[in-house]
Amino acid sequence: EQFVEESGGGSVQAGGSLRLSCSVARYPYDKYCMGWFRQAPGKEREGVAQIDSDETSSYADSVKGRFTISQDSTKKTLYLQMKNLKPEDTAMYYCAVALPLVGCYAGIDRLDFSYWGQGTQVTVSS
């Protein structure tokens, strides 16, 4: 069974919405940091949003006001609600989990995350 697994990607027109989900297995810790990243072709993987076990969240400036990260801590499931999608949001989206018992650091840095899903594609057409 995959440790981190995303779902919910797809194709939408600009202005549309999508909701991504991420299930995290075999991770029985009460203190953690989980996040969403994305990578467009030819670009670096960038942080989108992160949330810790205390429900403290942060976002990249490019998605503030449009994306919302949330979680079901009892199910260790992470969500990313994306609204008002733009063509520049097109990318492979990855769910990531930091080492256990470590909260989120300032900034959404991929180097702070140790476990990754295989990604789910989001395509936004104009």
mmCIF file of C-alpha atoms in Angstrom:
data_model
loop_
_atom_site.group_PDB
_atom_site.id
_atom_site.type_symbol
_atom_site.label_atom_id
_atom_site.label_comp_id
_atom_site.label_asym_id
_atom_site.label_seq_id
_atom_site.Cartn_x
_atom_site.Cartn_y
_atom_site.Cartn_z
ATOM 1 C CA GLU A 1 0.000 0.000 0.000
ATOM 2 C CA GLN A 2 1.300 3.392 -0.981
ATOM 3 C CA PHE A 3 2.153 5.598 1.962
ATOM 4 C CA VAL A 4 0.970 8.879 0.432
ATOM 5 C CA GLU A 5 -1.596 8.887 -2.358
ATOM 6 C CA GLU A 6 -3.272 11.802 -4.128
ATOM 7 C CA SER A 7 -6.534 11.862 -6.039
ATOM 8 C CA GLY A 8 -8.935 14.359 -7.537
ATOM 9 C CA GLY A 9 -6.985 15.907 -10.374
ATOM 10 C CA GLY A 10 -8.517 16.567 -13.759
ATOM 11 C CA SER A 11 -9.165 19.083 -16.491
ATOM 12 C CA VAL A 12 -11.233 22.217 -16.031
ATOM 13 C CA GLN A 13 -11.740 25.536 -17.737
ATOM 14 C CA ALA A 14 -10.392 28.739 -16.289
ATOM 15 C CA GLY A 15 -12.547 29.910 -13.421
ATOM 16 C CA GLY A 16 -13.495 26.382 -12.470
ATOM 17 C CA SER A 17 -12.850 24.444 -9.284
ATOM 18 C CA LEU A 18 -11.256 21.178 -8.253
ATOM 19 C CA ARG A 19 -10.714 19.439 -4.954
ATOM 20 C CA LEU A 20 -7.638 17.308 -4.401
ATOM 21 C CA SER A 21 -7.427 14.664 -1.705
ATOM 22 C CA CYS A 22 -4.458 12.938 -0.156
ATOM 23 C CA SER A 23 -4.583 9.862 2.023
ATOM 24 C CA VAL A 24 -1.677 9.128 4.322
ATOM 25 C CA ALA A 25 -1.271 5.565 5.576
ATOM 26 C CA ARG A 26 0.688 4.164 8.508
ATOM 27 C CA TYR A 27 1.329 7.565 10.088
ATOM 28 C CA PRO A 28 -0.019 7.418 13.666
ATOM 29 C CA TYR A 29 1.469 10.690 14.890
ATOM 30 C CA ASP A 30 -0.365 13.596 16.453
ATOM 31 C CA LYS A 31 2.200 16.232 15.560
ATOM 32 C CA TYR A 32 2.984 16.681 11.888
ATOM 33 C CA CYS A 33 3.166 18.938 8.867
ATOM 34 C CA MET A 34 1.593 18.112 5.517
ATOM 35 C CA GLY A 35 1.560 20.089 2.337
ATOM 36 C CA TRP A 36 0.787 20.429 -1.347
ATOM 37 C CA PHE A 37 3.338 21.159 -4.019
ATOM 38 C CA ARG A 38 3.109 21.480 -7.766
ATOM 39 C CA GLN A 39 5.440 21.179 -10.699
ATOM 40 C CA ALA A 40 4.778 22.455 -14.185
ATOM 41 C CA PRO A 41 6.781 21.149 -17.161
ATOM 42 C CA GLY A 42 10.241 22.685 -17.228
ATOM 43 C CA LYS A 43 9.815 24.365 -13.843
ATOM 44 C CA GLU A 44 10.942 23.690 -10.299
ATOM 45 C CA ARG A 45 8.611 22.050 -7.835
ATOM 46 C CA GLU A 46 7.027 24.801 -5.771
ATOM 47 C CA GLY A 47 5.154 24.878 -2.499
ATOM 48 C CA VAL A 48 1.451 25.643 -2.701
ATOM 49 C CA ALA A 49 0.128 25.261 0.842
ATOM 50 C CA GLN A 50 0.908 23.506 4.100
ATOM 51 C CA ILE A 51 -0.890 22.766 7.349
ATOM 52 C CA ASP A 52 0.214 21.390 10.680
ATOM 53 C CA SER A 53 -1.508 19.316 13.333
ATOM 54 C CA ASP A 54 -2.558 22.538 15.131
ATOM 55 C CA GLU A 55 -4.441 23.632 11.997
ATOM 56 C CA THR A 56 -1.985 26.413 11.260
ATOM 57 C CA SER A 57 -1.780 26.866 7.492
ATOM 58 C CA SER A 58 0.182 28.932 5.028
ATOM 59 C CA TYR A 59 -0.043 29.535 1.299
ATOM 60 C CA ALA A 60 2.028 30.620 -1.635
ATOM 61 C CA ASP A 61 1.183 34.176 -2.677
ATOM 62 C CA SER A 62 0.045 32.951 -6.088
ATOM 63 C CA VAL A 63 -2.830 30.927 -4.608
ATOM 64 C CA LYS A 64 -3.894 32.996 -1.600
ATOM 65 C CA GLY A 65 -7.614 33.655 -1.627
ATOM 66 C CA ARG A 66 -8.233 30.926 -4.234
ATOM 67 C CA PHE A 67 -6.939 27.718 -2.628
ATOM 68 C CA THR A 68 -7.817 26.302 0.772
ATOM 69 C CA ILE A 69 -5.919 23.518 2.513
ATOM 70 C CA SER A 70 -7.730 21.435 5.107
ATOM 71 C CA GLN A 71 -7.481 18.073 6.780
ATOM 72 C CA ASP A 72 -9.328 15.315 8.531
ATOM 73 C CA SER A 73 -6.805 14.542 11.233
ATOM 74 C CA THR A 74 -8.572 11.400 12.403
ATOM 75 C CA LYS A 75 -8.346 9.903 8.921
ATOM 76 C CA LYS A 76 -4.974 11.455 8.109
ATOM 77 C CA THR A 77 -6.501 12.865 4.948
ATOM 78 C CA LEU A 78 -5.413 16.136 3.402
ATOM 79 C CA TYR A 79 -7.434 18.266 1.007
ATOM 80 C CA LEU A 80 -6.802 21.148 -1.342
ATOM 81 C CA GLN A 81 -9.866 23.052 -2.518
ATOM 82 C CA MET A 82 -8.971 25.069 -5.600
ATOM 83 C CA LYS A 83 -11.274 27.786 -6.904
ATOM 84 C CA ASN A 84 -11.038 30.334 -9.692
ATOM 85 C CA LEU A 85 -8.427 28.200 -11.380
ATOM 86 C CA LYS A 86 -6.131 29.813 -13.913
ATOM 87 C CA PRO A 87 -4.168 28.293 -16.801
ATOM 88 C CA GLU A 88 -0.972 28.993 -14.843
ATOM 89 C CA ASP A 89 -2.215 26.573 -12.161
ATOM 90 C CA THR A 90 -1.696 23.733 -14.622
ATOM 91 C CA ALA A 91 0.806 21.318 -13.091
ATOM 92 C CA MET A 92 1.315 17.972 -11.443
ATOM 93 C CA TYR A 93 0.223 18.360 -7.840
ATOM 94 C CA TYR A 94 1.973 16.431 -5.094
ATOM 95 C CA CYS A 95 1.028 15.727 -1.522
ATOM 96 C CA ALA A 96 3.926 15.663 0.944
ATOM 97 C CA VAL A 97 4.421 14.775 4.591
ATOM 98 C CA ALA A 98 7.222 15.917 6.861
ATOM 99 C CA LEU A 99 9.032 13.673 9.312
ATOM 100 C CA PRO A 100 6.809 12.788 12.278
ATOM 101 C CA LEU A 101 6.704 14.965 15.387
ATOM 102 C CA VAL A 102 7.925 17.961 13.393
ATOM 103 C CA GLY A 103 5.632 20.906 12.775
ATOM 104 C CA CYS A 104 5.695 23.141 9.743
ATOM 105 C CA TYR A 105 8.588 25.497 9.255
ATOM 106 C CA ALA A 106 8.160 29.012 7.941
ATOM 107 C CA GLY A 107 7.966 28.914 4.184
ATOM 108 C CA ILE A 108 6.783 25.961 2.121
ATOM 109 C CA ASP A 109 10.061 24.307 1.261
ATOM 110 C CA ARG A 110 10.172 20.879 -0.387
ATOM 111 C CA LEU A 111 13.370 20.105 1.503
ATOM 112 C CA ASP A 112 11.347 20.031 4.743
ATOM 113 C CA PHE A 113 9.190 17.145 3.493
ATOM 114 C CA SER A 114 10.266 13.520 3.437
ATOM 115 C CA TYR A 115 7.350 11.506 2.056
ATOM 116 C CA TRP A 116 5.760 12.154 -1.305
ATOM 117 C CA GLY A 117 2.891 10.881 -3.358
ATOM 118 C CA GLN A 118 3.161 10.175 -7.054
ATOM 119 C CA GLY A 119 1.144 13.219 -8.013
ATOM 120 C CA THR A 120 -2.141 14.031 -9.696
ATOM 121 C CA GLN A 121 -2.424 16.133 -12.843
ATOM 122 C CA VAL A 122 -4.390 19.384 -12.890
ATOM 123 C CA THR A 123 -4.962 21.011 -16.281
ATOM 124 C CA VAL A 124 -6.686 24.370 -16.640
ATOM 125 C CA SER A 125 -7.638 25.530 -20.119
ATOM 126 C CA SER A 126 -8.307 29.123 -21.078
#
